[in-house]
Amino acid sequence: MASCGEEYEATPQVRFQLFSLVLPSYRFQLKIIVFNPHIIDPSHDV
């Protein structure tokens, strides 16, 4: 294994893979927040 900093540069391909992994779950969370705004601030009574 080479040193982490040298070998693991965020190439567009790697970035895209990470993005495609993260985006679905992020979208899902965003959807939850959008449809249930009280989740953002649970201490605030509606």
mmCIF file of C-alpha atoms in Angstrom:
data_model
loop_
_atom_site.group_PDB
_atom_site.id
_atom_site.type_symbol
_atom_site.label_atom_id
_atom_site.label_comp_id
_atom_site.label_asym_id
_atom_site.label_seq_id
_atom_site.Cartn_x
_atom_site.Cartn_y
_atom_site.Cartn_z
ATOM 1 C CA MET A 1 0.000 0.000 0.000
ATOM 2 C CA ALA A 2 1.343 3.412 -0.937
ATOM 3 C CA SER A 3 0.890 6.368 1.356
ATOM 4 C CA CYS A 4 -2.754 7.318 1.603
ATOM 5 C CA GLY A 5 -2.347 10.939 0.514
ATOM 6 C CA GLU A 6 -0.430 10.087 -2.648
ATOM 7 C CA GLU A 7 -2.405 7.107 -3.876
ATOM 8 C CA TYR A 8 -5.916 8.170 -2.974
ATOM 9 C CA GLU A 9 -6.475 11.342 -4.928
ATOM 10 C CA ALA A 10 -10.104 12.271 -5.451
ATOM 11 C CA THR A 11 -10.281 11.589 -9.154
ATOM 12 C CA PRO A 12 -13.565 12.386 -10.894
ATOM 13 C CA GLN A 13 -14.344 8.671 -11.077
ATOM 14 C CA VAL A 14 -13.815 8.132 -7.362
ATOM 15 C CA ARG A 15 -15.738 11.278 -6.590
ATOM 16 C CA PHE A 16 -18.621 10.094 -8.744
ATOM 17 C CA GLN A 17 -18.677 6.719 -6.987
ATOM 18 C CA LEU A 18 -18.751 8.361 -3.569
ATOM 19 C CA PHE A 19 -21.403 10.773 -4.781
ATOM 20 C CA SER A 20 -23.633 8.021 -6.162
ATOM 21 C CA LEU A 21 -23.281 6.173 -2.863
ATOM 22 C CA VAL A 22 -24.051 9.164 -0.671
ATOM 23 C CA LEU A 23 -26.670 10.915 -2.783
ATOM 24 C CA PRO A 24 -29.552 8.395 -2.466
ATOM 25 C CA SER A 25 -29.403 8.377 1.330
ATOM 26 C CA TYR A 26 -28.949 12.147 1.387
ATOM 27 C CA ARG A 27 -31.984 12.574 -0.842
ATOM 28 C CA PHE A 28 -33.938 10.261 1.438
ATOM 29 C CA GLN A 29 -32.993 12.291 4.516
ATOM 30 C CA LEU A 30 -33.834 15.495 2.691
ATOM 31 C CA LYS A 31 -37.246 14.109 1.793
ATOM 32 C CA ILE A 32 -37.897 13.194 5.421
ATOM 33 C CA ILE A 33 -36.881 16.665 6.576
ATOM 34 C CA VAL A 34 -39.014 18.333 3.912
ATOM 35 C CA PHE A 35 -42.120 16.352 4.790
ATOM 36 C CA ASN A 36 -41.528 16.396 8.553
ATOM 37 C CA PRO A 37 -40.106 19.828 9.385
ATOM 38 C CA HIS A 38 -40.403 19.232 13.132
ATOM 39 C CA ILE A 39 -37.585 16.661 12.902
ATOM 40 C CA ILE A 40 -35.131 19.526 12.409
ATOM 41 C CA ASP A 41 -35.992 21.039 15.795
ATOM 42 C CA PRO A 42 -37.536 18.374 18.048
ATOM 43 C CA SER A 43 -37.478 20.628 21.114
ATOM 44 C CA HIS A 44 -39.820 23.069 19.400
ATOM 45 C CA ASP A 45 -43.454 22.149 20.004
ATOM 46 C CA VAL A 46 -45.773 22.609 17.041
#
